[in-house]
Coordinates of C-alpha atoms and ligand atoms in Angstrom, one line a residue:
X14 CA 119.9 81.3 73.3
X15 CA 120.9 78.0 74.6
X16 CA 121.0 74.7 72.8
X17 CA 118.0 73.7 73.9
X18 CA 116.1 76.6 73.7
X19 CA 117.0 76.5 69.9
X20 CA 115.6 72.7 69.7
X21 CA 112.8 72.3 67.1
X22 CA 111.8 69.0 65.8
X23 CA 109.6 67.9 63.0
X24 CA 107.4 64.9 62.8
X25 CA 105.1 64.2 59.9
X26 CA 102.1 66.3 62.4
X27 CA 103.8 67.5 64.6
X28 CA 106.8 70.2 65.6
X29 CA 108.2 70.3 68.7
X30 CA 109.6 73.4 70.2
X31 CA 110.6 74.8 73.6
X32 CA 107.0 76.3 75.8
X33 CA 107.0 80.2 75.4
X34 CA 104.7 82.4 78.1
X35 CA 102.2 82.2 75.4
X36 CA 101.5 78.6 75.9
X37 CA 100.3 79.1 79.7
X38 CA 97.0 78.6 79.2
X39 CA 97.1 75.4 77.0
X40 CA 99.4 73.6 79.4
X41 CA 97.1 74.6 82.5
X42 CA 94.1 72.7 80.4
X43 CA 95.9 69.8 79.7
X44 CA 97.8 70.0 83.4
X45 CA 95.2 70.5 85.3
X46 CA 92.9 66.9 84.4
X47 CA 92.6 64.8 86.3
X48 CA 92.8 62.0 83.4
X49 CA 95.8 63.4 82.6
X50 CA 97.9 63.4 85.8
X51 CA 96.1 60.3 87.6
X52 CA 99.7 58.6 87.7
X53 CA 102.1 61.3 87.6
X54 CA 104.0 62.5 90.0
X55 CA 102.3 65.5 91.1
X56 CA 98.6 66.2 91.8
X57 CA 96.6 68.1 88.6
X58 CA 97.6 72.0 88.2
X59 CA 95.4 74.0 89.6
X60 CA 96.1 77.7 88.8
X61 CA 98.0 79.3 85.9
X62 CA 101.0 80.5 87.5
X63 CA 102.1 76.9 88.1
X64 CA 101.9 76.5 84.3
X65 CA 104.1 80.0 83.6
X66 CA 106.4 78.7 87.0
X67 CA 106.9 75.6 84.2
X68 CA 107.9 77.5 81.5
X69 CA 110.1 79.7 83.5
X70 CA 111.8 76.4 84.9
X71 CA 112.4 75.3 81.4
X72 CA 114.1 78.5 80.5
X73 CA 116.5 78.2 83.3
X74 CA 117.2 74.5 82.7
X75 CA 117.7 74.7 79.5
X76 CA 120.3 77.3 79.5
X77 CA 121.8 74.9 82.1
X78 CA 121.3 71.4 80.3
X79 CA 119.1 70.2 83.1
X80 CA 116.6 69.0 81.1
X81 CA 115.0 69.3 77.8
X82 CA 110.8 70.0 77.7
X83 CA 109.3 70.2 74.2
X84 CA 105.7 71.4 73.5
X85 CA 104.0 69.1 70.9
X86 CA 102.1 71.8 68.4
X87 CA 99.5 69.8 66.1
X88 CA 101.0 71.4 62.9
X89 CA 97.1 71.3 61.2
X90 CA 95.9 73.9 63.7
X91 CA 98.9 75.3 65.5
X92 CA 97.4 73.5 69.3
X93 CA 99.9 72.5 71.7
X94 CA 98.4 69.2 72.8
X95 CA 101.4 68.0 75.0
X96 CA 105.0 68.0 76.0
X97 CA 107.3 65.7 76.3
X98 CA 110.9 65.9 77.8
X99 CA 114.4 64.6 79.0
X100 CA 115.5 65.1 82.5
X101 CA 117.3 63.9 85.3
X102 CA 120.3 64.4 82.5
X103 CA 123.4 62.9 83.4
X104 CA 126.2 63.5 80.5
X105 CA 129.4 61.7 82.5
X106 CA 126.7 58.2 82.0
X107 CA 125.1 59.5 78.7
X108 CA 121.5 58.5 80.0
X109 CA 118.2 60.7 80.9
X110 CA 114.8 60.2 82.2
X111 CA 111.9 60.7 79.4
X112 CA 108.9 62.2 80.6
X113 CA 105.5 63.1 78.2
X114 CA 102.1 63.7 78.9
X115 CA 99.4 64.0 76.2
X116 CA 96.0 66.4 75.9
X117 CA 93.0 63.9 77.2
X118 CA 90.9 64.9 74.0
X119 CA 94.3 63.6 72.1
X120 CA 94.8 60.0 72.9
X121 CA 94.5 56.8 70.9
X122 CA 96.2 58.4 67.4
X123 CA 99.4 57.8 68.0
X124 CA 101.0 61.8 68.6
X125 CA 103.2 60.3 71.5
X126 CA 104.5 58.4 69.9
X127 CA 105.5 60.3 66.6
X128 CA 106.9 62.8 68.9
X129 CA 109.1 60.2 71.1
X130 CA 110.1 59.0 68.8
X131 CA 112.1 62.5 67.3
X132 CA 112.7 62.9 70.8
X133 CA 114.5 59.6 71.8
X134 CA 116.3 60.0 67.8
X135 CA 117.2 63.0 68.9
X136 CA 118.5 62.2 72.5
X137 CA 120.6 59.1 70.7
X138 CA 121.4 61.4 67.9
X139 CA 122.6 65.3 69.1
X140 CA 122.6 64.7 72.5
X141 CA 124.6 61.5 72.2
X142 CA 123.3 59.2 74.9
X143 CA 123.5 56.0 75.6
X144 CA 120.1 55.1 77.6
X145 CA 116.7 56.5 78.0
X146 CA 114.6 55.6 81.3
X147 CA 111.0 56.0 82.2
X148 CA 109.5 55.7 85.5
X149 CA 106.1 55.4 85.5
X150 CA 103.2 53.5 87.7
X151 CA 102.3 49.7 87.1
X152 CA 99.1 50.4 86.6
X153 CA 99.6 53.7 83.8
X154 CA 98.5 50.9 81.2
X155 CA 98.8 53.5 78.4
X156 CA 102.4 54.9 79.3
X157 CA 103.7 51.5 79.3
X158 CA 102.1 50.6 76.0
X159 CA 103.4 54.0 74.5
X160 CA 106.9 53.1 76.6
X161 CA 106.9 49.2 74.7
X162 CA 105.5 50.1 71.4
X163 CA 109.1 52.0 71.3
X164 CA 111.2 49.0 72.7
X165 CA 111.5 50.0 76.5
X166 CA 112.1 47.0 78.5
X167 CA 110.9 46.8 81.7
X168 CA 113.7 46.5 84.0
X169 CA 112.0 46.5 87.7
X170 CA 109.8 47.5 90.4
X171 CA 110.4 49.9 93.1
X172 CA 108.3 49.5 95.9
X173 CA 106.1 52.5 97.0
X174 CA 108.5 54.9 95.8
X175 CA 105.8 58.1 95.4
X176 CA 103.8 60.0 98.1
X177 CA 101.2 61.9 96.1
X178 CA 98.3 63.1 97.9
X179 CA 98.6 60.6 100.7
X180 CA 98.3 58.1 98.0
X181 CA 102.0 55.6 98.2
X182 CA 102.7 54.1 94.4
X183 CA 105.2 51.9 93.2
X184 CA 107.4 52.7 90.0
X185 CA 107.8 50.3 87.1
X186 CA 110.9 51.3 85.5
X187 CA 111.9 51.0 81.7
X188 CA 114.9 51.6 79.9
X189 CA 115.9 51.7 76.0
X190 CA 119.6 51.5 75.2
X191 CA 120.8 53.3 72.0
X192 CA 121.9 49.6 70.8
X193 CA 118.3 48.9 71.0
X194 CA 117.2 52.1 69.5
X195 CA 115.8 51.3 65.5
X196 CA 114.2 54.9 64.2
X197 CA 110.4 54.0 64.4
X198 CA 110.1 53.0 67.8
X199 CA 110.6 48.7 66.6
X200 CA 113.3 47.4 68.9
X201 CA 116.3 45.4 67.4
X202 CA 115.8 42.1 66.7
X203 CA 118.0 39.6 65.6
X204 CA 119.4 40.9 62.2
X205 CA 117.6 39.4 59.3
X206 CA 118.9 36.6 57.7
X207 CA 121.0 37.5 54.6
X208 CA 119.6 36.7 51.2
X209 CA 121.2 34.9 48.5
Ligands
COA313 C1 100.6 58.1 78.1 C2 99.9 58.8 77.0 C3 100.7 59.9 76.4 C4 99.6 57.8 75.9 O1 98.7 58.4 74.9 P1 98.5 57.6 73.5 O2 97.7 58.5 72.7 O3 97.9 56.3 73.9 O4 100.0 57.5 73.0 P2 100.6 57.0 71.7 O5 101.0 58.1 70.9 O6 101.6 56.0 72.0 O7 99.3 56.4 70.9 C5 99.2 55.0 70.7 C6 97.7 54.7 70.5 O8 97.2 55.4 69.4 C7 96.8 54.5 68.4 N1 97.1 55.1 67.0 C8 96.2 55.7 66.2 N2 96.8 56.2 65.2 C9 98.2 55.9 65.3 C10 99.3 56.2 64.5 N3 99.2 56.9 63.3 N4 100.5 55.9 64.9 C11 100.7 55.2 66.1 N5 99.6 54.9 66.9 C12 98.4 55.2 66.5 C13 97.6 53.2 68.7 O9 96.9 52.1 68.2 C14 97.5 53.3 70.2 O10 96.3 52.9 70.7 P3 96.1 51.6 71.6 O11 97.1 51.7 72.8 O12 94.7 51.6 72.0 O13 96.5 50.5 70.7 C15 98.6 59.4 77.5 O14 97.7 58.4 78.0 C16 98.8 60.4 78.6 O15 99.1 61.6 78.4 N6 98.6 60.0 79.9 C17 98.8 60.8 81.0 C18 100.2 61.2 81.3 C19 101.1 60.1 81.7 O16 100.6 59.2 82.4 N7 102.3 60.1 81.2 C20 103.3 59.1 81.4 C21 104.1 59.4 82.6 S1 105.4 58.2 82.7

């Protein structure tokens, strides 16, 4: 078993593990709405073998260190409500893309971000990097609040950078250095005045 296939983390609700055939179904339904993947980067899953072609990827990429996808099971009821991931890994510049998307019937309590927050401990942590970056559309209002309530900055805009559908769409990109990183999601301030 590879490194990443062995990756489980714990959040006060949540554990995140690698997807398993099993989970096919549950991806599909949170995939496949059209809520969920207005702004991604590929139109809404339609059938369930592009779910298990998913999970086979992972398998694959993880045994190679491509990339690193986590399924967020709610630890009250054992549902996998999302994943989240790292990709786009490159180890000689010690950065990585982060990637998540979150059941529709899920948003608004804050599971992204108690799971992005393990993840982007994690990726500073075990994996050693030295920057996390997101990609995501201007207008993903949500995804940019989950990406700032972490301490992403925005760094720029790439003009119509996606084709999806027909539909062009710019990228607002975001990055978080490990410098920056404070477990919790706050970004570091200035250090707090010392006491007397
Ligand atoms: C992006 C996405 C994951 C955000 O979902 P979310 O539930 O808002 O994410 P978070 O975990 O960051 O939740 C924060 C929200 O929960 C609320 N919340 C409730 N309980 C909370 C808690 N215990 N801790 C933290 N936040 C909590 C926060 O107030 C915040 O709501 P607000 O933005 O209205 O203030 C979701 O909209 C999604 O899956 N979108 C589609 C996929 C997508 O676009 N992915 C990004 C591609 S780059």
């Amino acid at each position: 078993m590879s490194a990443f296939d062995a990756t489980r983390l714990d959040t006060p609700r949540l554990r995140l593990r690698p997807l398993h055939e099993a989970d096919a179904q549950a991806l599909l339904e949170i995939f496949s709405d059209a809520r969920v993947m207005r702004y991604w980067s590929a139109p809404p899953w339609a059938a369930i073998e592009r779910a298990q072609a998913a999970i086979a990827l992972d398998r694959e990429a993880h045994a190679a260190g491509r990339h690193l996808r986590l399924g967020l099971e709610r630890r009250d009821d054992g549902a996998l409500i999302g994943t989240c991931m790292l990709f786009n890994l490159y180890r000689q510049c010690r950065r990585a893309e982060v990637g998540f998307g979150l059941h529709a019937a899920a948003w608004g309590r804050g599971y992204m971000h108690e799971a992005l927050v393990a993840l982007i401990d994690h990726a500073f942590g075990a994996l050693d990097l030295n920057r996390v970056e997101a990609d995501t559309d201007p207008r993903n209002r949500d995804a940019i609040a989950s990406l700032e309530r972490l301490g992403f900055v925005r760094e720029g805009l790439l003009r119509e950078r996606w084709v999806v559908d027909g539909e062009v769409s710019d990228s607002a990109f975001f990055g978080l250095l490990r410098a920056g990183w404070r477990r919790g999601g706050a970004p570091a301030g200035p250090a707090p005045a010392a006491t007397p």
